[in-house]
PDB file of C-alpha atoms and ligand atoms in Angstrom:
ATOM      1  CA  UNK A   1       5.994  -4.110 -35.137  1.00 78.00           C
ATOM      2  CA  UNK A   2       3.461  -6.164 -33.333  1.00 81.00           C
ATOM      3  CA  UNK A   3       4.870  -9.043 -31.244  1.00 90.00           C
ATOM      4  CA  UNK A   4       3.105 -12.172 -31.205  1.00 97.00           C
ATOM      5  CA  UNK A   5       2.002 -14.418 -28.492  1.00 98.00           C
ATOM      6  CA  UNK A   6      -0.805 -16.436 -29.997  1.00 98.00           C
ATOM      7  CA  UNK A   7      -2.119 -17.788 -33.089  1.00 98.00           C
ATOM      8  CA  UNK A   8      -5.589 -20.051 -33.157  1.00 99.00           C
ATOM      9  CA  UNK A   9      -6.633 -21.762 -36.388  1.00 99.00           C
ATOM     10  CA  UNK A  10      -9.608 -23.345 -37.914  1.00 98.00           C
ATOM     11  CA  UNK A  11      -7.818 -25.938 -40.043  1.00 98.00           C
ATOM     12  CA  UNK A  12     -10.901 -26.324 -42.897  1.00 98.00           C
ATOM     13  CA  UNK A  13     -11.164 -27.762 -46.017  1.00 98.00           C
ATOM     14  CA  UNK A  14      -9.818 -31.121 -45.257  1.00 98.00           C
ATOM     15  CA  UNK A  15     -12.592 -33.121 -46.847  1.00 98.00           C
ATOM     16  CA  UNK A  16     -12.469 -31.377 -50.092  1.00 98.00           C
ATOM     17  CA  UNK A  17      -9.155 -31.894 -50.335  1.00 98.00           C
ATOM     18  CA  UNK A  18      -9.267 -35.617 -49.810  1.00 98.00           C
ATOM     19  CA  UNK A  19     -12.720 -35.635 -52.032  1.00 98.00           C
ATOM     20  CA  UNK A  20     -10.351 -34.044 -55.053  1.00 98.00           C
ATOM     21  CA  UNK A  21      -7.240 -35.527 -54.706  1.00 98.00           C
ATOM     22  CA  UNK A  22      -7.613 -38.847 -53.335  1.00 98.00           C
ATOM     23  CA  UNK A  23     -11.833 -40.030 -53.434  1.00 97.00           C
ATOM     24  CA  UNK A  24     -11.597 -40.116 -50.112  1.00 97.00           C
ATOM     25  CA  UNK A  25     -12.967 -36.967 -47.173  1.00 98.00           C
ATOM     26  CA  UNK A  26     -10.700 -39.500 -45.052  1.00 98.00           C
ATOM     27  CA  UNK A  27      -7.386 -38.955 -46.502  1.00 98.00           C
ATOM     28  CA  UNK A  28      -7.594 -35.501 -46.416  1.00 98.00           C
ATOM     29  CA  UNK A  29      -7.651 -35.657 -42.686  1.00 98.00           C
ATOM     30  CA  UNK A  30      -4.571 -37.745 -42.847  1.00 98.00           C
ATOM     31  CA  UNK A  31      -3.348 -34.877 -44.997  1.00 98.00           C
ATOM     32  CA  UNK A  32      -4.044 -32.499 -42.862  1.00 98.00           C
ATOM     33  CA  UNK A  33      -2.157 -33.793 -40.322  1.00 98.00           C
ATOM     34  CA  UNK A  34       0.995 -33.655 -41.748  1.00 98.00           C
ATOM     35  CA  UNK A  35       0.224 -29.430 -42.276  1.00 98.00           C
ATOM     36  CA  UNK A  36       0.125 -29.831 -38.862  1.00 98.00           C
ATOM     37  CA  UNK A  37       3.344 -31.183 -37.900  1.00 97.00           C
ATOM     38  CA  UNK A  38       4.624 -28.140 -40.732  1.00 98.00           C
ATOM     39  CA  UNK A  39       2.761 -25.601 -38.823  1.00 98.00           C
ATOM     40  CA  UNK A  40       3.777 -26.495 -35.077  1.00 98.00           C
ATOM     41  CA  UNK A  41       7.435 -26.523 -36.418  1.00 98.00           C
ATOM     42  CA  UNK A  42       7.075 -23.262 -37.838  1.00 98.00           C
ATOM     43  CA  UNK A  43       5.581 -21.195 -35.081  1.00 98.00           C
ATOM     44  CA  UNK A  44       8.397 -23.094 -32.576  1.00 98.00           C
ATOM     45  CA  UNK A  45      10.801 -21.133 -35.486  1.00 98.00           C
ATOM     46  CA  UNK A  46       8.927 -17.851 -35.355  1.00 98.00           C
ATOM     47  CA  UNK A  47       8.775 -18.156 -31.403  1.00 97.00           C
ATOM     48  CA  UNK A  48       5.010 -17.703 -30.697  1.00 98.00           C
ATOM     49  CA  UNK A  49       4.378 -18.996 -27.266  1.00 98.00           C
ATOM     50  CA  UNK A  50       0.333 -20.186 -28.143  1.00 98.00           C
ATOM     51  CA  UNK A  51      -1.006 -22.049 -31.343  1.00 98.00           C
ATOM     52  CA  UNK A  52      -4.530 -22.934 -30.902  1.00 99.00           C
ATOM     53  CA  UNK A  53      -5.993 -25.644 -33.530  1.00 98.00           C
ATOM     54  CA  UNK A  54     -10.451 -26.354 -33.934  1.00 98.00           C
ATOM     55  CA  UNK A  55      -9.488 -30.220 -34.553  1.00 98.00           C
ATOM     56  CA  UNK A  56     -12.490 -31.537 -33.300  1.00 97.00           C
ATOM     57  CA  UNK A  57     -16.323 -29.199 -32.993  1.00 97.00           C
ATOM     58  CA  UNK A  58     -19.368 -29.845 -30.395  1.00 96.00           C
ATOM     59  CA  UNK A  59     -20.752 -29.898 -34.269  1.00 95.00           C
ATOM     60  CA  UNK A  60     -18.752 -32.624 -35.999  1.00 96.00           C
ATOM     61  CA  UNK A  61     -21.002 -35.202 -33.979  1.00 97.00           C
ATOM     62  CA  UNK A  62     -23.804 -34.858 -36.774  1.00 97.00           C
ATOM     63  CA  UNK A  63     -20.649 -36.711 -39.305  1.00 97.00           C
ATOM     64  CA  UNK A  64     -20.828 -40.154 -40.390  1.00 96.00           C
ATOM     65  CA  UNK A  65     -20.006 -42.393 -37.684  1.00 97.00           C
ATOM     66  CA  UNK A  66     -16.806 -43.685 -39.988  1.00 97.00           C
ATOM     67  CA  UNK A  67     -15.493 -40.093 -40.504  1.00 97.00           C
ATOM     68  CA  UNK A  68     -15.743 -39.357 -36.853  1.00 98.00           C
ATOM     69  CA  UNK A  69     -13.893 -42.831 -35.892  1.00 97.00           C
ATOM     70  CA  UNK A  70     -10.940 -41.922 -38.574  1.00 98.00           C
ATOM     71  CA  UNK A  71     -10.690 -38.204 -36.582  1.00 98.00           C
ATOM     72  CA  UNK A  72     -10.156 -40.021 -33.355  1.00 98.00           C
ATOM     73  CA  UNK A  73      -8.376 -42.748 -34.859  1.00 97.00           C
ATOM     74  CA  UNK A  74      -5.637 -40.301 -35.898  1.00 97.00           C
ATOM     75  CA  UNK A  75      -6.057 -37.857 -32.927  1.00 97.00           C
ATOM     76  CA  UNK A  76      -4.817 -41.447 -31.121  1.00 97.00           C
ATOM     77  CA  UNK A  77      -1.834 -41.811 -32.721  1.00 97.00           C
ATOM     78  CA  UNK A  78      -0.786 -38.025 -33.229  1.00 97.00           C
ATOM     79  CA  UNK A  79      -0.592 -38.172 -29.647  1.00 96.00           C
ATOM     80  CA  UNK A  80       1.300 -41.807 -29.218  1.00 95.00           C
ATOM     81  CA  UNK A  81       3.503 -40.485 -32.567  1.00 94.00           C
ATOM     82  CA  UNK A  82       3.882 -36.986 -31.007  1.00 94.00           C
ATOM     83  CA  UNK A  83       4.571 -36.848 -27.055  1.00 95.00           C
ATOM     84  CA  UNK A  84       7.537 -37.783 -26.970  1.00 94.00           C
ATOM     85  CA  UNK A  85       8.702 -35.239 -29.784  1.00 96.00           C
ATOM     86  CA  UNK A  86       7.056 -32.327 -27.746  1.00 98.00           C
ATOM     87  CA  UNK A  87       8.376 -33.208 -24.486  1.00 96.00           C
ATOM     88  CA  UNK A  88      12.011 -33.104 -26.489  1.00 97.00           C
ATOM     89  CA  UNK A  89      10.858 -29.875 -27.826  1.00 97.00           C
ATOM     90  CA  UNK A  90       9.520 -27.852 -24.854  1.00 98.00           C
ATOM     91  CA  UNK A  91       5.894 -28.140 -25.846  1.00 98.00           C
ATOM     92  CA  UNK A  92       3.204 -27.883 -23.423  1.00 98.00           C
ATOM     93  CA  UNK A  93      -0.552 -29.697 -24.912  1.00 98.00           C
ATOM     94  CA  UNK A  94      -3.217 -28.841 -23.671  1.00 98.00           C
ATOM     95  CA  UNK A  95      -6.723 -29.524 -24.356  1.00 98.00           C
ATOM     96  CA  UNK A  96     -10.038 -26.796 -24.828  1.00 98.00           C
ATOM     97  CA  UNK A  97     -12.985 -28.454 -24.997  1.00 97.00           C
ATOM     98  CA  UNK A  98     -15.332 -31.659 -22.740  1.00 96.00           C
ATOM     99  CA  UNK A  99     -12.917 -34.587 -23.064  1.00 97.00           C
ATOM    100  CA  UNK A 100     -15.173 -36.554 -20.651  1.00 96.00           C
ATOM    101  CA  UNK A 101     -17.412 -37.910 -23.486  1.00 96.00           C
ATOM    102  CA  UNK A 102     -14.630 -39.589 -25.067  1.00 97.00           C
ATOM    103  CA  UNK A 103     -13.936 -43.524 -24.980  1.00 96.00           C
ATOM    104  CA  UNK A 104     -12.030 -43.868 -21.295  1.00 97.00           C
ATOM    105  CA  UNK A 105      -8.827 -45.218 -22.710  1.00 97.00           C
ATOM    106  CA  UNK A 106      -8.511 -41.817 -25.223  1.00 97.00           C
ATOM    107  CA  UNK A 107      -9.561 -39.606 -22.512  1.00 97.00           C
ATOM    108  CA  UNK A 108      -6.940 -40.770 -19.959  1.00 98.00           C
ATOM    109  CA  UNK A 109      -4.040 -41.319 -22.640  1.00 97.00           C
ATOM    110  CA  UNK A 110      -5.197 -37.367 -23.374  1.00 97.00           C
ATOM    111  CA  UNK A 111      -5.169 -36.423 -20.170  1.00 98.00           C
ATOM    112  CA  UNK A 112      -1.729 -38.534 -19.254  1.00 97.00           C
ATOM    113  CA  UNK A 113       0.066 -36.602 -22.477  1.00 97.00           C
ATOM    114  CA  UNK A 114      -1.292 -33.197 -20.842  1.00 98.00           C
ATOM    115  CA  UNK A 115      -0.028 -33.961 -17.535  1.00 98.00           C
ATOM    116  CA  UNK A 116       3.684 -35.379 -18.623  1.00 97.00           C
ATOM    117  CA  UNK A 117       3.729 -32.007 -21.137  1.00 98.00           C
ATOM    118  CA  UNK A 118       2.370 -29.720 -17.993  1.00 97.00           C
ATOM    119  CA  UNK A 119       6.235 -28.037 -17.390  1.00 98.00           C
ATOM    120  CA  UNK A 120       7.365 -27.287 -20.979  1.00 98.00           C
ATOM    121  CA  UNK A 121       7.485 -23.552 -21.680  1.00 98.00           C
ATOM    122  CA  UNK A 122       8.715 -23.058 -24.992  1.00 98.00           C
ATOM    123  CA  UNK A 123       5.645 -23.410 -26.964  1.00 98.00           C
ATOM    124  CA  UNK A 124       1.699 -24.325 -25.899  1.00 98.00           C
ATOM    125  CA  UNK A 125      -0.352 -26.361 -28.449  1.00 98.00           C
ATOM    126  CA  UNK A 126      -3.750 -25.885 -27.290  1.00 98.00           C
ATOM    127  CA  UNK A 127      -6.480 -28.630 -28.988  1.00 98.00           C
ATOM    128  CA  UNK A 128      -9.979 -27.813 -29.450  1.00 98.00           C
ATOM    129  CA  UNK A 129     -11.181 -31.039 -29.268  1.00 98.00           C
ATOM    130  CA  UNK A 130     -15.398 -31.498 -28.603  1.00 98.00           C
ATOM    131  CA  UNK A 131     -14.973 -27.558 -28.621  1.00 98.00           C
ATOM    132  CA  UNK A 132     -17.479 -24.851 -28.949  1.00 98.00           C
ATOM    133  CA  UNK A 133     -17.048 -21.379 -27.613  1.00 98.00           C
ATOM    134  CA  UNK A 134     -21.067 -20.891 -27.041  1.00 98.00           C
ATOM    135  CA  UNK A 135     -20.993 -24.110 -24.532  1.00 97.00           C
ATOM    136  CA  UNK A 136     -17.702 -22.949 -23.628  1.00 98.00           C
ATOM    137  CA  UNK A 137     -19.716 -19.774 -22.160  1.00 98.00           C
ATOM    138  CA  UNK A 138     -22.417 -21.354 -20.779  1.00 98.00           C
ATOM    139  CA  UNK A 139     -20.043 -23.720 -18.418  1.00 97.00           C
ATOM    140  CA  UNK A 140     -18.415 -20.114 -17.390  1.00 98.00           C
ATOM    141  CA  UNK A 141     -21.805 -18.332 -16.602  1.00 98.00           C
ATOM    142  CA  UNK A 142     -23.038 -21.645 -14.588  1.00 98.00           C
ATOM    143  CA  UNK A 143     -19.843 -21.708 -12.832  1.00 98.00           C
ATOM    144  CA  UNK A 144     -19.600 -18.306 -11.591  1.00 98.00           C
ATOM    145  CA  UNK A 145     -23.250 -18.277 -10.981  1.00 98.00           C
ATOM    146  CA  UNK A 146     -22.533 -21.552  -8.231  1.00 98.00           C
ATOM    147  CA  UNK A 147     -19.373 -19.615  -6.884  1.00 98.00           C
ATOM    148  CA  UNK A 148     -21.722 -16.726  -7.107  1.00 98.00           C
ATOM    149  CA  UNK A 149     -19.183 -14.347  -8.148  1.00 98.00           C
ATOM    150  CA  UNK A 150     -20.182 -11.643 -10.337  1.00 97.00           C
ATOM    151  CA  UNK A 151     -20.463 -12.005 -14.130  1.00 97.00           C
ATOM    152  CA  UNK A 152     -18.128  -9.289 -14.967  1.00 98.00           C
ATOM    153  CA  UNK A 153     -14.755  -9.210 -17.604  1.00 98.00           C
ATOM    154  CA  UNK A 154     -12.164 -10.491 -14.964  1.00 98.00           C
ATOM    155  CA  UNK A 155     -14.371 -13.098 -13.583  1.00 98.00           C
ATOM    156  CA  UNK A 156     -14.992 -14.602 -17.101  1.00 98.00           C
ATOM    157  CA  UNK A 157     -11.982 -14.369 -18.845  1.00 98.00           C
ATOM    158  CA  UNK A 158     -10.319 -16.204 -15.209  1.00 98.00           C
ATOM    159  CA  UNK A 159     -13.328 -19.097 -16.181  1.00 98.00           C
ATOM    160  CA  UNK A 160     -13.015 -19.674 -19.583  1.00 98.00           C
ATOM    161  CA  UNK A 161     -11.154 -23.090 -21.112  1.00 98.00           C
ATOM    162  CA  UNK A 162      -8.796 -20.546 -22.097  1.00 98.00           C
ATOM    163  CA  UNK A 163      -7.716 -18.816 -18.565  1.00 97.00           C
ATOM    164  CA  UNK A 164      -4.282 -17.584 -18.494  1.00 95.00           C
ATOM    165  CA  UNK A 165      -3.870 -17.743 -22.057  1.00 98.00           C
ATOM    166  CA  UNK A 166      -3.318 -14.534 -23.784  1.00 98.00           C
ATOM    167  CA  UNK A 167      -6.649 -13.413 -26.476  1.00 98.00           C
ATOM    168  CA  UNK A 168      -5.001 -14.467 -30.171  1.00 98.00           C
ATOM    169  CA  UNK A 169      -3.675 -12.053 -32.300  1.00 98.00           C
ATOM    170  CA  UNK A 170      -4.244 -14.020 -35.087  1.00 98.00           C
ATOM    171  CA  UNK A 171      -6.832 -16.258 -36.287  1.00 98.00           C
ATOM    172  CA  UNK A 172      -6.619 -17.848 -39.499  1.00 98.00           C
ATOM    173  CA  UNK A 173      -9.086 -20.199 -41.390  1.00 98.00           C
ATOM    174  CA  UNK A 174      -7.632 -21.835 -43.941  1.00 98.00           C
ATOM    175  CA  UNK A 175     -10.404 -23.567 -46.884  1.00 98.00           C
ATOM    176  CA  UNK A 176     -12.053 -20.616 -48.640  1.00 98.00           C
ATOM    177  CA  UNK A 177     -14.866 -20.141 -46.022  1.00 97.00           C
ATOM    178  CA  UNK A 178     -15.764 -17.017 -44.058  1.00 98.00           C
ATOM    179  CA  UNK A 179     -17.135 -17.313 -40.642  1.00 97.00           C
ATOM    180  CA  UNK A 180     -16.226 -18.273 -36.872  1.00 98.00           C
ATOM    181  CA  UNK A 181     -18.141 -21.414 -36.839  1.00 98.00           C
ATOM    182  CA  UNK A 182     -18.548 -21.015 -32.644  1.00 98.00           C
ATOM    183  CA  UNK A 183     -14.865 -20.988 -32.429  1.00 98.00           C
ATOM    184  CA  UNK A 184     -13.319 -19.055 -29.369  1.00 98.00           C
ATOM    185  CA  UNK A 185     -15.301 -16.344 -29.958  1.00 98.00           C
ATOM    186  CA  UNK A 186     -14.875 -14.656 -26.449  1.00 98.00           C
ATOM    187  CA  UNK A 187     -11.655 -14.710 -27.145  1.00 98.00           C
ATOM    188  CA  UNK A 188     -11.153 -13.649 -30.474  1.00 98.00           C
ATOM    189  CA  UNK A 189     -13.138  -9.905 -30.114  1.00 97.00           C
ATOM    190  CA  UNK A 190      -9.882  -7.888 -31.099  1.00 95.00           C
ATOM    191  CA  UNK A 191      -7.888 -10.629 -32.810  1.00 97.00           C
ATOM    192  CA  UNK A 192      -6.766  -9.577 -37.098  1.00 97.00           C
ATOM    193  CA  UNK A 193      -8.438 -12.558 -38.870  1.00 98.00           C
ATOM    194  CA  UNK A 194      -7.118 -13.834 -41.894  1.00 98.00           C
ATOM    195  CA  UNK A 195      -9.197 -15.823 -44.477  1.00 98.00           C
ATOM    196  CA  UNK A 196      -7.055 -18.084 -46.658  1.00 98.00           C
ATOM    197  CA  UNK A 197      -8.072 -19.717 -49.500  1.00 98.00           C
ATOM    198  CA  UNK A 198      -5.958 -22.612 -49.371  1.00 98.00           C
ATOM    199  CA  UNK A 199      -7.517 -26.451 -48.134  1.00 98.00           C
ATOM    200  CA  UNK A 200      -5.733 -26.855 -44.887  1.00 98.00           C
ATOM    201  CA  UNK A 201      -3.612 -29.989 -46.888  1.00 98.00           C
ATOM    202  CA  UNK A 202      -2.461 -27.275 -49.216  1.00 98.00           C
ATOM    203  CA  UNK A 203      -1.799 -24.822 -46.670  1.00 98.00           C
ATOM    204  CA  UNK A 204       2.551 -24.074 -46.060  1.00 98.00           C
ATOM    205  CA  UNK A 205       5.004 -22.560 -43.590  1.00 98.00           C
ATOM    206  CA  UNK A 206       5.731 -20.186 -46.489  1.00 98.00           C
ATOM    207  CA  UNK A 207       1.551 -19.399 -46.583  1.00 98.00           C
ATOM    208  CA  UNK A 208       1.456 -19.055 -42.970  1.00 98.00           C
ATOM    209  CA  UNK A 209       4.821 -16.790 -42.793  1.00 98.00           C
ATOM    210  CA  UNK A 210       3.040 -14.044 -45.368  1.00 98.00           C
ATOM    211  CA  UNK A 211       0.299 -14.156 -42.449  1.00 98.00           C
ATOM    212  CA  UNK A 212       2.596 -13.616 -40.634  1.00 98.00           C
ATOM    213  CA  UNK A 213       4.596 -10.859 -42.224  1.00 97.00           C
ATOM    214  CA  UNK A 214       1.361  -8.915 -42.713  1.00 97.00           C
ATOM    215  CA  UNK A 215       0.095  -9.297 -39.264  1.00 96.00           C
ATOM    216  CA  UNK A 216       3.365  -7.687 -37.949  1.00 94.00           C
ATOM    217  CA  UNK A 217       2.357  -4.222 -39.947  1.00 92.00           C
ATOM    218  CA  UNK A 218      -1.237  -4.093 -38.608  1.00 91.00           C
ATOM    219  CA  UNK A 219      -1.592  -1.175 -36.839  1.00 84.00           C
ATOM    220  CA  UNK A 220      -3.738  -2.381 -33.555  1.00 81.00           C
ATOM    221  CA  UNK A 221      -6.393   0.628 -32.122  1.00 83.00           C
ATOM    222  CA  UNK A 222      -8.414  -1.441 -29.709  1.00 82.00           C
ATOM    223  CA  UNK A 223     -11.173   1.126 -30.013  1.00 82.00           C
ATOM    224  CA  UNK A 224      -8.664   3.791 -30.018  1.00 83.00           C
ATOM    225  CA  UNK A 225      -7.516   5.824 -32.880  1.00 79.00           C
TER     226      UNK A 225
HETATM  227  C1  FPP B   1     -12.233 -29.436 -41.146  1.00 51.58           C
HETATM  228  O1  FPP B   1     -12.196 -29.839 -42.486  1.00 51.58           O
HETATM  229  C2  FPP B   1     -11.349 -30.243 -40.353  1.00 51.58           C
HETATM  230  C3  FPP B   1     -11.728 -30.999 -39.293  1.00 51.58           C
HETATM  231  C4  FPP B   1     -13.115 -31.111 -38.828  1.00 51.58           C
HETATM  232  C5  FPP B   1     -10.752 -31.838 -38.580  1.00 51.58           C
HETATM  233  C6  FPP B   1      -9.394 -31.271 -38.449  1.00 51.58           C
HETATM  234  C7  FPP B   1      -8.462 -32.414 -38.287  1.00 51.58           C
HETATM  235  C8  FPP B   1      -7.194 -32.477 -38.735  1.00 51.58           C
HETATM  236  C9  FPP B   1      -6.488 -31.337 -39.362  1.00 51.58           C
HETATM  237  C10 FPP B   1      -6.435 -33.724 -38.613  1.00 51.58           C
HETATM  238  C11 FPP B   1      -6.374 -34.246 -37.244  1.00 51.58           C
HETATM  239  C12 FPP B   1      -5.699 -33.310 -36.318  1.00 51.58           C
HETATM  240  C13 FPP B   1      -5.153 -33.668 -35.147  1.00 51.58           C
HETATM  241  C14 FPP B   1      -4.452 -32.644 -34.333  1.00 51.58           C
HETATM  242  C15 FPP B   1      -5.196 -35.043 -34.651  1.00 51.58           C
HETATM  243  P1  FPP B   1     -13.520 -30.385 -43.158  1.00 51.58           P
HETATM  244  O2  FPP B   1     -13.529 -31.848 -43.024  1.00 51.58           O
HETATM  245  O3  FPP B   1     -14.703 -29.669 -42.578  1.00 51.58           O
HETATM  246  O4  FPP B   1     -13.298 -29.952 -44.641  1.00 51.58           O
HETATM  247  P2  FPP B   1     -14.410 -29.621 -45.734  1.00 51.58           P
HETATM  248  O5  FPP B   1     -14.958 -28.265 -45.389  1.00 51.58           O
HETATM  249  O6  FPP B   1     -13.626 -29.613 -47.002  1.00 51.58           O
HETATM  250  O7  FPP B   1     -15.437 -30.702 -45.677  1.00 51.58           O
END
């Protein structure tokens, strides 16, 4: 059976949700936090040591202004509502992605969360936030080309946001949608990717334990047979 270290997922189809259920592309983000609270509780259960959430795009910038100050708005107090819970947990945050555009005060309340979070082992909750794996490469090329080390496998993966965290195993991306939308996609070259039609709102530990279950039975070849 496959073990497995890390899961990343592209949490779509928030908007629609809100859109159908409530008039409002807002309230499905509020929605879709609470699948997030489900699905960091479930992969502490299933002991997965990486969970990797898109929460935030280098693309989302071209949304209205009000949509984009509702994200942050909540991103703020998930991580006010939230620390304190991880730290009692074992959870390590961290963030993927340029922080430094953000407003001061969320940057260094992002930054303080990551640094009092730094020692917990159990589980890491990595945020994409102003994430997207083509800039992600360029900052790795320009940085090994100023160190001038050579562009080679080691010497990228070392570079990446992602260093030292294992490649997923999984991705999913929840919202009826198939494609990578510039997520992590170094990183996800050998990873089984699962396509779930589910809005992220609608999405349940009991949806993302079939994943799971399924992944468990893949048989992995790498190139090999
Ligand atoms: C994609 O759905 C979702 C996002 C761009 C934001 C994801 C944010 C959350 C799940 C809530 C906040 C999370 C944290 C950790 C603070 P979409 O809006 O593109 O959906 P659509 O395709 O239906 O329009």
């Amino acid at each position: 059976m496959n073990p497995i270290k890390h899961v990343a997922i592209i949490m779509d189809g928030n908007g629609r949700w809100g859109i159908k259920y409530k008039k409002s592309r807002n309230l499905g983000h509020k929605a879709g936090l609470n699948t997030v609270e489900k699905i960091i509780k479930s992969t502490l259960e299933n002991k997965i040591k990486y969970l990797t959430l898109f929460a935030f795009s280098t693309e989302n910038w071209k949304r209205p202004k009000k949509e984009i100050r509702f994200l942050f708005n909540l991103l703020d107090n998930f991580i006010d509502k939230k620390i304190k819970e991880f730290n009692q947990n074992n959870i390590k945050l961290k963030i993927i992605g340029n922080i430094n555009v953000f407003e001061k005060k969320l940057k260094n309340k992002i930054k303080k969360s990551e640094q009092l979070t730094k020692n917990n082992t159990k589980l890491q909750v990595n945020l994409a936030l102003n994430y997207g794996s083509k800039s992600e490469l360029i900052d790795t090329f320009q940085k090994l080309n100023k160190e001038n080390k050579n562009i080679n496998i080691k010497n990228i993966e070392k570079n990446l946001y992602t260093s030292n965290i294992p490649d997923p195993d999984i991705l999913i991306r929840t919202g009826n949608t198939n494609r990578l939308s510039n997520f992590l996609l170094w990183q996800l070259a050998y990873s089984e990717i699962f396509f779930e039609k589910k809005l992220w709102p609608d999405f349940n530990e009991n949806d993302y334990n079939k994943i799971l279950k399924k992944f468990k039975k893949i048989k992995r070849n790498y190139g090999n047979i």
